[in-house]
mmCIF file of C-alpha atoms in Angstrom:
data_model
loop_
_atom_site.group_PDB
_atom_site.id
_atom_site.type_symbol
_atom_site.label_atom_id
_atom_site.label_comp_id
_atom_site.label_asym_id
_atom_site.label_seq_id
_atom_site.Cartn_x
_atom_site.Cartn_y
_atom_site.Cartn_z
ATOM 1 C CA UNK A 126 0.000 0.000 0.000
ATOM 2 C CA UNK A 127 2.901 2.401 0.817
ATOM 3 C CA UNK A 128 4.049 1.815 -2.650
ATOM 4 C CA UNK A 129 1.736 3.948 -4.185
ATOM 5 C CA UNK A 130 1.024 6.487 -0.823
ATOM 6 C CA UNK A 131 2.067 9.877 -2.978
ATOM 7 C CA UNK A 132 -1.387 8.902 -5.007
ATOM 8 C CA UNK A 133 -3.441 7.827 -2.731
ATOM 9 C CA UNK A 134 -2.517 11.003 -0.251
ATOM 10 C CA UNK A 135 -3.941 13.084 -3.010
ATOM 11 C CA UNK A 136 -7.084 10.898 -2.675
ATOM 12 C CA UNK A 137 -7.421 11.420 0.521
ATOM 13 C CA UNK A 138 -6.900 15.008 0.510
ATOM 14 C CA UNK A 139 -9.627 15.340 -2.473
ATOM 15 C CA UNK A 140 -12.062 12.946 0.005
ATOM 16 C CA UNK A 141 -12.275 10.047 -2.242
ATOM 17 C CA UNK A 142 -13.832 6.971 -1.036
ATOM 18 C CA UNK A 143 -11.650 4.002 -1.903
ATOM 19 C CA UNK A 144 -10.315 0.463 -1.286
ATOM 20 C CA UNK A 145 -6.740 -1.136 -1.389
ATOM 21 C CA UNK A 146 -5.817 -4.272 -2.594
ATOM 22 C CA UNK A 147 -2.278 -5.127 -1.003
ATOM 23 C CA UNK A 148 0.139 -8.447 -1.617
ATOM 24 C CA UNK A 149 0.193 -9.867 1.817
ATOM 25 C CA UNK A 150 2.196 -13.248 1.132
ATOM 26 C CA UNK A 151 2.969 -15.277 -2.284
ATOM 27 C CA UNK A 152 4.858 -18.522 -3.224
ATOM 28 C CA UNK A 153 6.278 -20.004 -5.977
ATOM 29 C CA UNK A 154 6.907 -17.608 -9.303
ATOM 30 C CA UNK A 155 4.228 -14.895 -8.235
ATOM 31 C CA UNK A 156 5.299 -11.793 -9.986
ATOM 32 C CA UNK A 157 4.874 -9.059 -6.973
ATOM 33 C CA UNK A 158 6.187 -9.490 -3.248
ATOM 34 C CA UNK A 159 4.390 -8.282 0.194
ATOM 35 C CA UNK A 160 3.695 -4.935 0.029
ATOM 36 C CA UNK A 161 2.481 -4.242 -3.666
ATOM 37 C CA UNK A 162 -0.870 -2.813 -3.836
ATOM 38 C CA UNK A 163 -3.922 -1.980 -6.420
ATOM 39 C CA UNK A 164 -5.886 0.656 -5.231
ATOM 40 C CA UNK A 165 -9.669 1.930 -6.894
ATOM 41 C CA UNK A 166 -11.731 5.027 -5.790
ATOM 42 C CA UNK A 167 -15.549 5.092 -6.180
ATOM 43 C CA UNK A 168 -15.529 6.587 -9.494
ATOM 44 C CA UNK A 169 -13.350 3.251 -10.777
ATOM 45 C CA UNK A 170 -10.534 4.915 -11.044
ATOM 46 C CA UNK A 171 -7.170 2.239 -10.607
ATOM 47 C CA UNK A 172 -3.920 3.088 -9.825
ATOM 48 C CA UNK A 173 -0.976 0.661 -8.602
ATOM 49 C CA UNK A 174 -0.834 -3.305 -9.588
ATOM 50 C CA UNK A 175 -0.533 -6.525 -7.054
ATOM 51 C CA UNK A 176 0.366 -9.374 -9.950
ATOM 52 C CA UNK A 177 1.485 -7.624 -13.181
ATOM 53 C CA UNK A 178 -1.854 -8.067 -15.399
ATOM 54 C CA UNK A 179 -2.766 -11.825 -14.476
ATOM 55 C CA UNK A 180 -5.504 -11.184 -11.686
ATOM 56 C CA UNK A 181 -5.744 -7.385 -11.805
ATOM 57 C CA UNK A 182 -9.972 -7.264 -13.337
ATOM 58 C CA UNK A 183 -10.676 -9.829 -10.752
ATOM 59 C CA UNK A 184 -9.221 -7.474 -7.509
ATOM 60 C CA UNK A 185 -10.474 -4.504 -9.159
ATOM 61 C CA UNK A 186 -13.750 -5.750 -8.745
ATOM 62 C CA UNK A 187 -12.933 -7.379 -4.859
ATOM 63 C CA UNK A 188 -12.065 -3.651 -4.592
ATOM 64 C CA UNK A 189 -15.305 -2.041 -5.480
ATOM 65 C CA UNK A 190 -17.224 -4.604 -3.391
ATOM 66 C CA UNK A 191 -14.874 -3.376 -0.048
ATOM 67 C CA UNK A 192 -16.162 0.218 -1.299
ATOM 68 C CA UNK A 193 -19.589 -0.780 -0.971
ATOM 69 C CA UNK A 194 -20.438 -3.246 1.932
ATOM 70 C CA UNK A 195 -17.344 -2.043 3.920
ATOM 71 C CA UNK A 196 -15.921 -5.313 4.378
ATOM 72 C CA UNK A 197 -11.905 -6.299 4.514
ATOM 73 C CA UNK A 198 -11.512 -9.925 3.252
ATOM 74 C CA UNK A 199 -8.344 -12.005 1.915
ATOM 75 C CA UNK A 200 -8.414 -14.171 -1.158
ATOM 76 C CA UNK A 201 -5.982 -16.245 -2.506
ATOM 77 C CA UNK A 202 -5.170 -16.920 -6.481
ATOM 78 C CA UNK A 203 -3.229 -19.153 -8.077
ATOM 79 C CA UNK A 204 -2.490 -21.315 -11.166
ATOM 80 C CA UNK A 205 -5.425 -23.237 -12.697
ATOM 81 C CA UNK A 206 -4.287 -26.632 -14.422
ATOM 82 C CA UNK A 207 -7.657 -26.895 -15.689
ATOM 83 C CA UNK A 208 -7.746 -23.658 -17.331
ATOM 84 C CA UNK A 209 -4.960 -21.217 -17.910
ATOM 85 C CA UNK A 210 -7.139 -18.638 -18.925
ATOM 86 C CA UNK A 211 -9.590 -18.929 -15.624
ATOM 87 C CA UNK A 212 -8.664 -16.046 -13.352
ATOM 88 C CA UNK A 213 -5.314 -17.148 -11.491
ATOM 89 C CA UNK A 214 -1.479 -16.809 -11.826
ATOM 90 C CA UNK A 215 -0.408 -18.847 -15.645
ATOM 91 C CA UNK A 216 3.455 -18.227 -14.175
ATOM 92 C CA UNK A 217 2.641 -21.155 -11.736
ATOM 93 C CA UNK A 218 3.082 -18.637 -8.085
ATOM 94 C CA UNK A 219 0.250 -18.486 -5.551
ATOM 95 C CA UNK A 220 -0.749 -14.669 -3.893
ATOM 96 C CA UNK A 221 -2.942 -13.962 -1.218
ATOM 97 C CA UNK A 222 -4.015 -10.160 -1.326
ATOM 98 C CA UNK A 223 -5.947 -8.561 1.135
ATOM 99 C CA UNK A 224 -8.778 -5.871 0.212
ATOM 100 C CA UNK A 225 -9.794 -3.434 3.038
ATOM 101 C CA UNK A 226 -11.728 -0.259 2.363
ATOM 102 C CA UNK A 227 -9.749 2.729 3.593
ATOM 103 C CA UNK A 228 -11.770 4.897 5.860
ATOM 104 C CA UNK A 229 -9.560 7.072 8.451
ATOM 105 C CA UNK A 230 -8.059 5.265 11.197
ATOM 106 C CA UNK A 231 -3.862 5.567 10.679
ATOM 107 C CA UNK A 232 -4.168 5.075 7.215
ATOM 108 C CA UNK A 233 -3.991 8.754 6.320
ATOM 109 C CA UNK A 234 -1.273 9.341 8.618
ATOM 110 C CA UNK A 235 0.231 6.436 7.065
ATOM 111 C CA UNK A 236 0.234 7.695 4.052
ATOM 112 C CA UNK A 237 1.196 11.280 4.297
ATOM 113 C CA UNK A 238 4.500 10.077 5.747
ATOM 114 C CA UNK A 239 5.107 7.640 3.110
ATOM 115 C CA UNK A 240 4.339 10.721 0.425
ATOM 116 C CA UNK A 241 6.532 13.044 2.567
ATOM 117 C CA UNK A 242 9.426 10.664 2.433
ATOM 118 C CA UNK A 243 9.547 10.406 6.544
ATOM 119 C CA UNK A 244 9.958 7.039 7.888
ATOM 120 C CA UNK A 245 7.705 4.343 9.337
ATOM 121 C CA UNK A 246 5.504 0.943 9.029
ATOM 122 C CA UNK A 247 2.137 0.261 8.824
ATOM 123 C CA UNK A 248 1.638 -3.315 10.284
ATOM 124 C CA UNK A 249 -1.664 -4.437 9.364
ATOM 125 C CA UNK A 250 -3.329 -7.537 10.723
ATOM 126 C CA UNK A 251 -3.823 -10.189 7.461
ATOM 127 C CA UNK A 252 -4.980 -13.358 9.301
ATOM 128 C CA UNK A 253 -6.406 -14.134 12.305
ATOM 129 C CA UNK A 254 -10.266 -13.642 13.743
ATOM 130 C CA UNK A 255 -12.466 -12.347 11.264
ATOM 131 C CA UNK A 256 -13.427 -8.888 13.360
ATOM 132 C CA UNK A 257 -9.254 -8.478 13.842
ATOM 133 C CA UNK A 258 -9.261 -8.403 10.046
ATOM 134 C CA UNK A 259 -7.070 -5.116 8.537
ATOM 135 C CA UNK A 260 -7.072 -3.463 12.073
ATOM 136 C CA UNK A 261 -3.870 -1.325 11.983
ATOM 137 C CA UNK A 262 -0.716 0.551 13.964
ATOM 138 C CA UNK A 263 1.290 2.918 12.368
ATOM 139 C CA UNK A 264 5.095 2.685 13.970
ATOM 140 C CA UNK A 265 7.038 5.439 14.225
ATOM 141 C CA UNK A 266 11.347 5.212 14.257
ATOM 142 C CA UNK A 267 10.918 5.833 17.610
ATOM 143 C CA UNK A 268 8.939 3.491 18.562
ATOM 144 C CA UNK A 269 5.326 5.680 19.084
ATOM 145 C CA UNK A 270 2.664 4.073 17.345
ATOM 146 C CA UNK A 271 -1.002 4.783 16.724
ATOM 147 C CA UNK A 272 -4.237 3.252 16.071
ATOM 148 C CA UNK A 273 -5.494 -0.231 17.994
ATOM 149 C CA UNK A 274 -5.018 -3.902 16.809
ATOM 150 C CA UNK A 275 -6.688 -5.571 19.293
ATOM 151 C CA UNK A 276 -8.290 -5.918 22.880
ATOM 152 C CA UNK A 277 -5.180 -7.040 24.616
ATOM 153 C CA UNK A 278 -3.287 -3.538 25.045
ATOM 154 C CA UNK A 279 0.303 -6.020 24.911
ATOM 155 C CA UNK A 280 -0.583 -7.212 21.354
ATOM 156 C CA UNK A 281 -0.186 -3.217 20.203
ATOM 157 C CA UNK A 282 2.762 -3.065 22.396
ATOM 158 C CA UNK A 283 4.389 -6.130 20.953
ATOM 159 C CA UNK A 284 3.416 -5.435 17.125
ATOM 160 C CA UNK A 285 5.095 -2.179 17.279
ATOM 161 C CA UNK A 286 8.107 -3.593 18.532
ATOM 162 C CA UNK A 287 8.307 -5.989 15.708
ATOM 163 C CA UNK A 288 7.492 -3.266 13.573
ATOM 164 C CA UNK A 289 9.601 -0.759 14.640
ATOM 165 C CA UNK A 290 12.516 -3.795 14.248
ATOM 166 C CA UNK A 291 11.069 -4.270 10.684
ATOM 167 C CA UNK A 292 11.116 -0.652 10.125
ATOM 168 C CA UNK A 293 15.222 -0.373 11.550
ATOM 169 C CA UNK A 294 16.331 -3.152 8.890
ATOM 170 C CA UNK A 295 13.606 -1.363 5.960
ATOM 171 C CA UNK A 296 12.207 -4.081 5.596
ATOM 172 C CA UNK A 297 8.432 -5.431 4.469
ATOM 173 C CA UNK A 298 7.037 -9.007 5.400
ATOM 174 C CA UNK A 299 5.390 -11.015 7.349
ATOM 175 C CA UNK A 300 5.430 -10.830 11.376
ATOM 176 C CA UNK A 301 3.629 -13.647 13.387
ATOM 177 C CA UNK A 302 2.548 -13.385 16.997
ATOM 178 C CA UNK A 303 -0.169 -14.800 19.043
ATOM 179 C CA UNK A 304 -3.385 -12.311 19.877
ATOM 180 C CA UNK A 305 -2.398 -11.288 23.511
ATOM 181 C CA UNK A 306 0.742 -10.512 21.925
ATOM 182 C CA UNK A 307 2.616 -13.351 23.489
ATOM 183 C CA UNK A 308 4.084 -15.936 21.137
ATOM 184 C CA UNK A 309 1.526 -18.946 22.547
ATOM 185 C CA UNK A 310 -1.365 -17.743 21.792
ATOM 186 C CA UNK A 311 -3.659 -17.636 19.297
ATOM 187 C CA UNK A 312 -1.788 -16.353 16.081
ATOM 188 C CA UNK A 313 -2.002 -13.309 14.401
ATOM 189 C CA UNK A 314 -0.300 -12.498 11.001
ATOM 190 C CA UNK A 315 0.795 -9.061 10.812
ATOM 191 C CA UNK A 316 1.629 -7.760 7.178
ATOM 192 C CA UNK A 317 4.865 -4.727 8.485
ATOM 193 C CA UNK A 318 5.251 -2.524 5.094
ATOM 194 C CA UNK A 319 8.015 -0.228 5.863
ATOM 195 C CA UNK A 320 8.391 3.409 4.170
ATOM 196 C CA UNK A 321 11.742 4.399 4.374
ATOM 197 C CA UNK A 322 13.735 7.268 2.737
ATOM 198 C CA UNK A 323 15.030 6.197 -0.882
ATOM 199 C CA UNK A 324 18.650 4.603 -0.796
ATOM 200 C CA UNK A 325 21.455 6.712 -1.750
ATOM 201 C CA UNK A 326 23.699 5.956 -4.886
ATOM 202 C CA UNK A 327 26.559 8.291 -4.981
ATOM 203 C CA UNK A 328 28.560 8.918 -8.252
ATOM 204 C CA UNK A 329 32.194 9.794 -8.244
ATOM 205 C CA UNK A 330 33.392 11.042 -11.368
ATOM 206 C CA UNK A 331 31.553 14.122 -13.347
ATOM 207 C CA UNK A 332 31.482 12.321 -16.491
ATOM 208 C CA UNK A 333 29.457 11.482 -19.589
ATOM 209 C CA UNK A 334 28.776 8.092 -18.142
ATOM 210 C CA UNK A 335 28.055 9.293 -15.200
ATOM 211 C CA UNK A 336 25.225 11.367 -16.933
ATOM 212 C CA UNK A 337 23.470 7.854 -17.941
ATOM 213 C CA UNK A 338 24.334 6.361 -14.652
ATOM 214 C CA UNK A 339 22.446 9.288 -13.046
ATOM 215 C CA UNK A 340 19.044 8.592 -14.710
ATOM 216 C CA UNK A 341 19.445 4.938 -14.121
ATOM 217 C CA UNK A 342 20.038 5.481 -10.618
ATOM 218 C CA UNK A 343 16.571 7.486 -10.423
ATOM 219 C CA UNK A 344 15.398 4.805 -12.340
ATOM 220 C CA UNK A 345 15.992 2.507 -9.693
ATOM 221 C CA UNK A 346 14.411 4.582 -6.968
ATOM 222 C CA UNK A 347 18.128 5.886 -5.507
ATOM 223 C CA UNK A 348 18.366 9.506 -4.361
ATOM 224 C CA UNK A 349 21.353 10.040 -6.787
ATOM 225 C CA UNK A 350 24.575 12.426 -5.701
ATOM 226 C CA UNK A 351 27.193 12.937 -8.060
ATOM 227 C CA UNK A 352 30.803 14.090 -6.901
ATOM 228 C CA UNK A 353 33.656 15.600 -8.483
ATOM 229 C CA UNK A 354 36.645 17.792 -6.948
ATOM 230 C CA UNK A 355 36.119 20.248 -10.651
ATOM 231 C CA UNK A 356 33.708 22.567 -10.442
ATOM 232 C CA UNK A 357 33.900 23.286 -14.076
ATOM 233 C CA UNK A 358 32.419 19.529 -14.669
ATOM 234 C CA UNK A 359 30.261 19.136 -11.844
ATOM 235 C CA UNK A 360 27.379 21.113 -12.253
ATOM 236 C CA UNK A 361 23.604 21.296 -12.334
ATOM 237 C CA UNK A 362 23.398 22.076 -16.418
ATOM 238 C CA UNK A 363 25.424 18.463 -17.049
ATOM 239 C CA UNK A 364 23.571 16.625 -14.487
ATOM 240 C CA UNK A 365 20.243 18.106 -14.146
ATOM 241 C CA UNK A 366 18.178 14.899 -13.091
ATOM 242 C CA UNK A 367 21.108 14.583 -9.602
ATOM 243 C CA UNK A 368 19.444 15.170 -6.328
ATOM 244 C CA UNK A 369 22.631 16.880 -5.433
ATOM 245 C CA UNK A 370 25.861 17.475 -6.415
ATOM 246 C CA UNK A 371 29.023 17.556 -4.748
ATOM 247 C CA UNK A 372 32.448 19.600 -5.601
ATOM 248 C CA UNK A 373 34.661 18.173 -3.091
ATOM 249 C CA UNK A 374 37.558 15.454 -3.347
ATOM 250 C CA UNK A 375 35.809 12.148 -3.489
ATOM 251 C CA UNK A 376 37.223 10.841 -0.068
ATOM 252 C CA UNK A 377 36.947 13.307 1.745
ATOM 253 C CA UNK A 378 33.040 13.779 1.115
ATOM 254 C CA UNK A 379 32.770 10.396 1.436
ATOM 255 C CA UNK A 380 33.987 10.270 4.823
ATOM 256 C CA UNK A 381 31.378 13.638 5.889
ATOM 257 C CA UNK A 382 28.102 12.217 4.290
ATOM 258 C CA UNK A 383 25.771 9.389 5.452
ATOM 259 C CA UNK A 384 26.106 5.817 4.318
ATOM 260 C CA UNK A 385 24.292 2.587 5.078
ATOM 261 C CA UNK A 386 23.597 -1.013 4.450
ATOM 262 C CA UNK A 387 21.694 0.247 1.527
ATOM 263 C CA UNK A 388 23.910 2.958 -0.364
ATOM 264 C CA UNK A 389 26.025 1.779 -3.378
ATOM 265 C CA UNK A 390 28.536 3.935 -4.491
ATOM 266 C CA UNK A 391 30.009 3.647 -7.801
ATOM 267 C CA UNK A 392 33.488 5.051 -8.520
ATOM 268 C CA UNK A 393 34.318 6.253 -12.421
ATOM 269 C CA UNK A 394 36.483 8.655 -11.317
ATOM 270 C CA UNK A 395 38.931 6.595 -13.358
ATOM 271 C CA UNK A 396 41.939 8.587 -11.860
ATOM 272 C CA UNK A 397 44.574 6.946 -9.235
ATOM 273 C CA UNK A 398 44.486 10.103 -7.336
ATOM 274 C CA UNK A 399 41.177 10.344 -6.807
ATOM 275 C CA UNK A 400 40.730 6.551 -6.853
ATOM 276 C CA UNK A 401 42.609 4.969 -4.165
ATOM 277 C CA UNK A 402 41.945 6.708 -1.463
ATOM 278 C CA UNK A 403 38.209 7.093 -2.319
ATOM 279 C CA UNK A 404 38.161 3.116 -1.744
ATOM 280 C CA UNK A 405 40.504 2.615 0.575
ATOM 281 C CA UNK A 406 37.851 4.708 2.718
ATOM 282 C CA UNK A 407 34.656 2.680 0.979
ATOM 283 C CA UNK A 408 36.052 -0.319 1.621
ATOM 284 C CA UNK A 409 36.115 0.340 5.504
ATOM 285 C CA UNK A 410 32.465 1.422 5.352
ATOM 286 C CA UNK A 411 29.399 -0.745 5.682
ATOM 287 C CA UNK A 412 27.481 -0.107 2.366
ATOM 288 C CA UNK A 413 25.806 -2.324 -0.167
ATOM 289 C CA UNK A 414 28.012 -2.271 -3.346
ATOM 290 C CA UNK A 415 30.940 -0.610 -4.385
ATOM 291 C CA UNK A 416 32.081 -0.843 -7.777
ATOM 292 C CA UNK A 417 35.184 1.097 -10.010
ATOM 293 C CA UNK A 418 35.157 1.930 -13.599
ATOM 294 C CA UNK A 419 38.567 0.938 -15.742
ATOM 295 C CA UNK A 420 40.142 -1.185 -17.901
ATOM 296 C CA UNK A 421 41.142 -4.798 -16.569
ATOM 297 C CA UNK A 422 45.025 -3.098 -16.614
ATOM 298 C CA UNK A 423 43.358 -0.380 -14.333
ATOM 299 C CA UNK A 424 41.859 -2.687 -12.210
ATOM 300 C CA UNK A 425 45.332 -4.745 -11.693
ATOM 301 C CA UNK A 426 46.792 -1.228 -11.216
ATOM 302 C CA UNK A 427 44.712 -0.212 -8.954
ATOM 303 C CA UNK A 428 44.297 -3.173 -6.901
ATOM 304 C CA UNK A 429 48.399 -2.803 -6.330
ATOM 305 C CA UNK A 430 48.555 0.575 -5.598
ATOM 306 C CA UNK A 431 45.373 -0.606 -2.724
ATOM 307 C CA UNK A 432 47.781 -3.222 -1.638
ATOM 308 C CA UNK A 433 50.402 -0.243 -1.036
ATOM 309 C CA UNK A 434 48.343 1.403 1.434
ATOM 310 C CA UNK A 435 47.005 -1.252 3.608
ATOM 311 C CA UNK A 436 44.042 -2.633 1.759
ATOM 312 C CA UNK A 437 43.405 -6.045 2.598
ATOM 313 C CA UNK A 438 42.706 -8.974 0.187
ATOM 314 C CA UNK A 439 39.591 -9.686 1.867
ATOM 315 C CA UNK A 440 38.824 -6.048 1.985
ATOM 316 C CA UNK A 441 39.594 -6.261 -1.859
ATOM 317 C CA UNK A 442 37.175 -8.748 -2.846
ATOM 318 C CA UNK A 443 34.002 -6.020 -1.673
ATOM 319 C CA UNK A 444 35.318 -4.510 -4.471
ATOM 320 C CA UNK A 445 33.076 -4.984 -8.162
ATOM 321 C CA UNK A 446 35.862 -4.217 -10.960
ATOM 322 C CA UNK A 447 35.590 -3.580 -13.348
ATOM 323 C CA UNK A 448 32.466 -2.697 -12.673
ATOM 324 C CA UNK A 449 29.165 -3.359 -14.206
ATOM 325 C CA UNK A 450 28.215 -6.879 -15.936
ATOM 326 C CA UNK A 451 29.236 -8.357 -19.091
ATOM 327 C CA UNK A 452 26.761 -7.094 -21.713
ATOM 328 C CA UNK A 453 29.050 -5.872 -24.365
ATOM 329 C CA UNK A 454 28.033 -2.401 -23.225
ATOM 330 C CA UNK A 455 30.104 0.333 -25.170
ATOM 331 C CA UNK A 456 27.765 3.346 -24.861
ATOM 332 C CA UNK A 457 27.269 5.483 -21.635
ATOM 333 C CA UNK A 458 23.952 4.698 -21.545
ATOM 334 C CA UNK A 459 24.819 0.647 -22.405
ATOM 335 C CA UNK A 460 27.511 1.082 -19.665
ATOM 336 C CA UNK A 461 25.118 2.493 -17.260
ATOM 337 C CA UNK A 462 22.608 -0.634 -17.663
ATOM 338 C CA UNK A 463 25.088 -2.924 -16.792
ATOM 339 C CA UNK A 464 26.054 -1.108 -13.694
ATOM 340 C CA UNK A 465 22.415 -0.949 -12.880
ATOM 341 C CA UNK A 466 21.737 -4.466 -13.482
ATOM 342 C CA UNK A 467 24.624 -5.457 -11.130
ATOM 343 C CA UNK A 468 23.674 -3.700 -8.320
ATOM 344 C CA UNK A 469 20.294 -5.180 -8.931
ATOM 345 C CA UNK A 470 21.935 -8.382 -8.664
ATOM 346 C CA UNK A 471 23.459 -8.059 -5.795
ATOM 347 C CA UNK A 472 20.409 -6.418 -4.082
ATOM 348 C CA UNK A 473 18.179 -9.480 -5.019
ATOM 349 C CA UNK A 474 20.617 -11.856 -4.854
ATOM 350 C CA UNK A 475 21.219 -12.386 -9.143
ATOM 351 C CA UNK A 476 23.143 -14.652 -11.004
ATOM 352 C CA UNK A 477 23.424 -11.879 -14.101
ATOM 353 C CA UNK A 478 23.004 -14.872 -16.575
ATOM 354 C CA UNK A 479 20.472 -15.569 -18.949
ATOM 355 C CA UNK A 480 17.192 -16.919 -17.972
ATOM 356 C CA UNK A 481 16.940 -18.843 -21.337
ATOM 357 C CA UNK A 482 17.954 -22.350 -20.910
ATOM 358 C CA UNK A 483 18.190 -21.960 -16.839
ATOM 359 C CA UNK A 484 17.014 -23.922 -13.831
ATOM 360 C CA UNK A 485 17.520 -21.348 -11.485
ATOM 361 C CA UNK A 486 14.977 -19.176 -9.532
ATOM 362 C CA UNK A 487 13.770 -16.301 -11.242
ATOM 363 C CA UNK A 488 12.829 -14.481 -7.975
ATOM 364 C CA UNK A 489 15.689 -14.648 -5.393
ATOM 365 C CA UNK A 490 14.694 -12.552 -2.466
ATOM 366 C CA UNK A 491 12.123 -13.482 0.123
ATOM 367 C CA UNK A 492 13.166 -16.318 3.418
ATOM 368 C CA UNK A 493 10.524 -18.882 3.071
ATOM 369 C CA UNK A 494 7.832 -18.788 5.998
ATOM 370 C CA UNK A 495 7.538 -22.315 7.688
ATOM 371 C CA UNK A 496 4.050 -22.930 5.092
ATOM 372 C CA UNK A 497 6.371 -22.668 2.136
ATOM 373 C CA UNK A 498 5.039 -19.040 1.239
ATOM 374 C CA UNK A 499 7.572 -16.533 0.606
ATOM 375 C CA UNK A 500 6.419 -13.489 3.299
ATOM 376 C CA UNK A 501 9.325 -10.212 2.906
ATOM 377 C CA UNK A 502 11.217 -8.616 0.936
ATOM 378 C CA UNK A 503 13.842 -5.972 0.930
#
């Protein structure tokens, strides 16, 4: 539901009656993880998607029923062997997607944070007893919540500390705990979708490839900084789709900003100056990818000249060089897929082969839930 929150805040702010369809848990080849949501208004208006086309006219419809007798129910779809064409999943995955009609509660607050870009999760109760069905907290980094799940005040107390825990790691899946909020009791499913602000992809080198890598980056959903220590190259008029951009030496910014598990930085500086000690001081830092742009004789040059100054072998192999993967790229903009499509490989956890002639998974994210369905992602 938080996926599409900048839409549906304008909904709520124009006092449209709708419903939301959201992707609570799905197994086997289902093409959407927890989280993704179809939304429709009283006029039939649609936004969003929870399966890529393959069930979408049968949850529009579960929608406009919520709109009109008020009622949150789960339903499940999945591949017919009888009939491909009867309303399920033909890639083979099962998805159960809960439809709740959204009528104040925390669902506005909800959302305006999402829009605003603020952080927090929205853990929403998916199964359980019927009259539990869709109740709601919204968790705050902090730990305040608001809104009511249950009777038992130490099931709200214990969902928004599994929340908030969800929220820390920016995460969205499944959460199970029982309904007095112990883990023996009945059990509750609790879907946690966690907003969090957009990761950070930072771009060292003001060059023409860093131009296409800029718009890929977006692309992707990264807030996207570009750094340079020339001022006559880094500037607004070469990259004007950057969220920022940075004229300072490479390292030396790097070691002032903000990183985290989630930031990839991406080095085409392409300089030794500029270069080594940029990730010498990446290297030591807990982010998600780093890759360098150069030649494989700039890569073995480079990797020496790390060795100089204290880089480690083990330290070395964090590094992705030469960076990007192997699609004959020659281009910018051909250079900049690749480098995009490896650090979407190493988010999801990506071979970067063909899928033609495979055996392997095409979705790789998602720990299996003890039931065999695959309940978070990323």
């Amino acid at each position: 539901m938080l996926d599409i929150a900048e839409e549906l805040q304008r909904w709520v702010e124009q006092g449209r009656e709708f419903a939301v369809a959201t992707v609570v848990a799905v197994g086997g080849s289902a093409p959407r993880q927890p989280g993704a949501a179809l939304a429709v208004d009283s006029d039939g208006t649609a936004i969003g998607s929870v399966s890529g086309g393959c069930v979408e006219g049968a949850v529009y419809e579960l929608c406009v029923q919520a709109i009109e007798d008020g009622r949150t129910v789960v339903e499940r779809f999945g591949y017919s062997d009888e009939d491909a064409f009867a309303v399920g999943l033909t890639c083979g995955g099962i998805i159960d997607i809960l439809v709740t009609p959204v009528r104040g509660g925390v669902f506005p607050a909800a959302l305006a944070a999402a829009s605003a870009g603020e952080a927090a999760a929205l853990a929403r109760i998916v199964s359980g007893p019927e009259d539990l069905m869709g109740r709601a907290l919204l968790v705050r980094p902090d730990g305040a919540y608001e809104g009511r799940l249950g009777g038992h005040p130490e099931l709200d107390r214990t969902a928004a500390a599994e929340a908030r825990a969800m929220l820390d790691a920016g995460r969205t899946g499944i959460v199970e705990i029982g309904e007095d909020g112990s883990r023996c009791g009945q059990p509750l499913t609790l879907l946690v979708e966690s907003s969090v602000p957009a990761p950070r992809m930072i771009v060292f080198g003001a060059i023409d490839f860093a131009a296409a890598l800029v718009r890929v980056g977006k692309f992707l959903g990264y807030h996207v900084t570009v750094c340079d220590a020339r001022p006559v190259f880094a500037t607004p008029a070469r990259f004007p789709e950057a969220d920022e951009i940075v004229v300072e030496w490479p390292h030396r910014y790097l070691a002032s900003t903000e990183v985290d598990g989630r930031t990839v930085l991406c080095v085409l500086t392409h300089d030794a100056k500029f270069d080594v000690p940029l990730i010498r001081a990446a290297l030591g830092l807990p982010v998600a990818y780093i890759g360098a742009m150069g030649s494989r004789r700039t890569h073995e040059d480079r990797n020496k000249r790390l060795r100089e100054v204290g880089v480690t072998e083990l330290e070395l192999a964090r590094l992705r060089s030469p960076i990007g993967l192997d699609l004959g790229a020659r281009t910018p903009e051909e250079t900049a897929l690749s480098i995009g499509a490896e650090i979407v490989a190493n988010r999801r956890g990506g071979t970067g082969t063909s899928l033609t002639g495979a055996h392997t998974p095409i979705h790789h994210d998602g720990p299996r839930q003890p039931d065999g369905r695959i309940g978070s992602v990323a």
